[in-house]
């Protein structure tokens, strides 16, 4: 699994002109799944995301997690995180997971992150044409890949 995490002041997802989900201060998480991913990858990422210290403490040092600040999370499926761009200029998506494999892992990630944070997690809609708006705070943007845990 690959994720791009952005610390945000606010973020939202609109689908077909209708607001689908929105959050205030917290994390916007773009999540990509490949066919080799499993529940173990979900568990590792959820633990990392919930404990990631990217929010400022009272002295302005990034020393607090989304859990510590009572922040929210918005998780958007993003198969393009598995783009292959080595040949030519048009990316291919052969490494992205199939819908049958990816949807259950996306839903599991959202459910487990919600449990970890103790509050609902905003979501996009898998496979939909989504408009994602955000106000990046910092900016702070971090990439993680469960195949590169060290």
CSV table of C-alpha atoms in Angstrom, one decimal, residues 12-143:
chain,number,residue,atom,x,y,z
A,12,UNK,CA,-13.3,17.9,1.2
A,13,UNK,CA,-14.4,15.6,-1.5
A,14,UNK,CA,-17.1,16.5,-4.0
A,15,UNK,CA,-18.7,14.0,-6.4
A,16,UNK,CA,-21.1,15.0,-9.2
A,17,UNK,CA,-21.3,18.5,-7.8
A,18,UNK,CA,-22.4,17.3,-4.3
A,19,UNK,CA,-20.3,17.5,-1.1
A,20,UNK,CA,-19.5,13.9,-0.2
A,21,UNK,CA,-17.2,14.4,2.8
A,22,UNK,CA,-15.3,17.1,4.6
A,23,UNK,CA,-13.0,17.5,7.6
A,24,UNK,CA,-11.4,20.3,9.5
A,25,UNK,CA,-7.9,20.1,11.0
A,26,UNK,CA,-6.4,16.8,10.3
A,27,UNK,CA,-4.9,14.5,7.6
A,28,UNK,CA,-5.9,14.1,4.0
A,29,UNK,CA,-4.8,10.6,3.0
A,30,UNK,CA,-4.5,9.4,-0.6
A,31,UNK,CA,-4.4,5.6,-0.5
A,32,UNK,CA,-3.2,3.3,-3.3
A,33,UNK,CA,-3.5,-0.5,-3.2
A,34,UNK,CA,-1.7,-3.2,-5.2
A,35,UNK,CA,-2.6,-6.8,-5.5
A,36,UNK,CA,0.2,-7.9,-3.1
A,37,UNK,CA,-1.2,-5.9,-0.2
A,38,UNK,CA,-3.0,-7.5,2.7
A,39,UNK,CA,-4.5,-6.8,6.1
A,40,UNK,CA,-1.0,-6.7,7.6
A,41,UNK,CA,-0.3,-3.7,5.4
A,42,UNK,CA,-3.5,-2.0,6.6
A,43,UNK,CA,-2.6,-2.6,10.3
A,44,UNK,CA,1.0,-1.2,9.8
A,45,UNK,CA,-0.3,1.9,8.0
A,46,UNK,CA,-3.1,2.6,10.5
A,47,UNK,CA,-0.7,2.4,13.4
A,48,UNK,CA,1.8,4.7,11.7
A,49,UNK,CA,-0.7,7.3,10.6
A,50,UNK,CA,-2.4,7.5,13.9
A,51,UNK,CA,0.9,8.0,15.7
A,52,UNK,CA,2.7,10.2,13.1
A,53,UNK,CA,3.8,13.3,14.9
A,54,UNK,CA,3.3,16.1,12.3
A,55,UNK,CA,1.2,18.6,14.4
A,56,UNK,CA,2.9,21.4,16.3
A,57,UNK,CA,3.2,21.3,20.1
A,58,UNK,CA,3.0,24.5,22.2
A,59,UNK,CA,6.6,25.4,21.2
A,60,UNK,CA,5.9,25.1,17.4
A,61,UNK,CA,7.7,21.7,17.1
A,62,UNK,CA,6.0,18.9,15.1
A,63,UNK,CA,5.6,16.7,18.1
A,64,UNK,CA,1.9,15.8,18.2
A,65,UNK,CA,-0.1,13.2,16.3
A,66,UNK,CA,-3.6,13.6,14.8
A,67,UNK,CA,-4.8,11.6,17.8
A,68,UNK,CA,-3.1,14.0,20.2
A,69,UNK,CA,-4.7,17.1,18.6
A,70,UNK,CA,-8.2,15.5,18.2
A,71,UNK,CA,-7.8,15.9,14.4
A,72,UNK,CA,-9.9,14.3,11.7
A,73,UNK,CA,-9.0,12.2,8.7
A,74,UNK,CA,-10.2,12.0,5.1
A,75,UNK,CA,-9.2,9.0,3.1
A,76,UNK,CA,-9.4,9.0,-0.7
A,77,UNK,CA,-8.7,6.0,-3.0
A,78,UNK,CA,-5.9,6.9,-5.4
A,79,UNK,CA,-4.9,4.1,-7.8
A,80,UNK,CA,-2.6,6.5,-9.7
A,81,UNK,CA,-0.1,6.2,-6.8
A,82,UNK,CA,1.0,3.0,-8.6
A,83,UNK,CA,1.7,4.8,-11.9
A,84,UNK,CA,4.5,3.3,-14.0
A,85,UNK,CA,6.2,6.0,-16.1
A,86,UNK,CA,9.4,4.3,-17.2
A,87,UNK,CA,8.4,3.7,-20.8
A,88,UNK,CA,7.1,6.7,-22.7
A,89,UNK,CA,5.2,9.6,-21.4
A,90,UNK,CA,1.8,8.0,-20.8
A,91,UNK,CA,1.6,6.3,-17.3
A,92,UNK,CA,0.4,2.8,-17.0
A,93,UNK,CA,-1.5,1.4,-14.0
A,94,UNK,CA,-0.6,-2.3,-14.2
A,95,UNK,CA,0.7,-2.3,-10.6
A,96,UNK,CA,-2.5,-0.9,-9.2
A,97,UNK,CA,-4.7,-3.5,-7.5
A,98,UNK,CA,-7.9,-4.8,-9.0
A,99,UNK,CA,-11.2,-3.5,-7.7
A,100,UNK,CA,-12.0,-6.9,-6.2
A,101,UNK,CA,-8.8,-6.8,-4.1
A,102,UNK,CA,-8.6,-3.0,-3.5
A,103,UNK,CA,-12.1,-2.1,-2.3
A,104,UNK,CA,-12.1,-4.4,0.8
A,105,UNK,CA,-8.6,-3.2,1.8
A,106,UNK,CA,-9.6,0.5,1.4
A,107,UNK,CA,-12.7,-0.1,3.5
A,108,UNK,CA,-10.7,-2.0,6.1
A,109,UNK,CA,-8.2,0.9,6.3
A,110,UNK,CA,-10.9,3.4,6.8
A,111,UNK,CA,-12.7,1.3,9.4
A,112,UNK,CA,-9.5,0.6,11.4
A,113,UNK,CA,-8.3,4.2,11.2
A,114,UNK,CA,-11.7,5.3,12.5
A,115,UNK,CA,-11.5,2.9,15.4
A,116,UNK,CA,-7.9,4.1,16.2
A,117,UNK,CA,-9.0,7.8,16.1
A,118,UNK,CA,-12.2,7.2,18.0
A,119,UNK,CA,-14.2,9.1,15.4
A,120,UNK,CA,-15.6,8.7,11.9
A,121,UNK,CA,-13.2,9.0,9.0
A,122,UNK,CA,-14.3,10.9,5.9
A,123,UNK,CA,-14.1,9.0,2.6
A,124,UNK,CA,-14.3,9.4,-1.1
A,125,UNK,CA,-16.0,6.9,-3.3
A,126,UNK,CA,-14.0,4.2,-4.8
A,127,UNK,CA,-13.8,4.6,-8.6
A,128,UNK,CA,-15.7,7.9,-8.7
A,129,UNK,CA,-14.6,11.1,-10.4
A,130,UNK,CA,-13.8,13.1,-7.3
A,131,UNK,CA,-12.9,16.7,-6.8
A,132,UNK,CA,-10.6,16.9,-3.8
A,133,UNK,CA,-10.1,20.3,-2.2
A,134,UNK,CA,-7.6,21.0,0.6
A,135,UNK,CA,-5.9,23.7,2.5
A,136,UNK,CA,-2.4,22.2,3.1
A,137,UNK,CA,-1.1,23.3,6.5
A,138,UNK,CA,2.6,23.9,6.4
A,139,UNK,CA,2.8,22.5,3.9
A,140,UNK,CA,3.4,19.1,5.3
A,141,UNK,CA,3.3,16.1,2.9
A,142,UNK,CA,4.6,12.7,3.7
A,143,UNK,CA,4.7,9.5,1.5
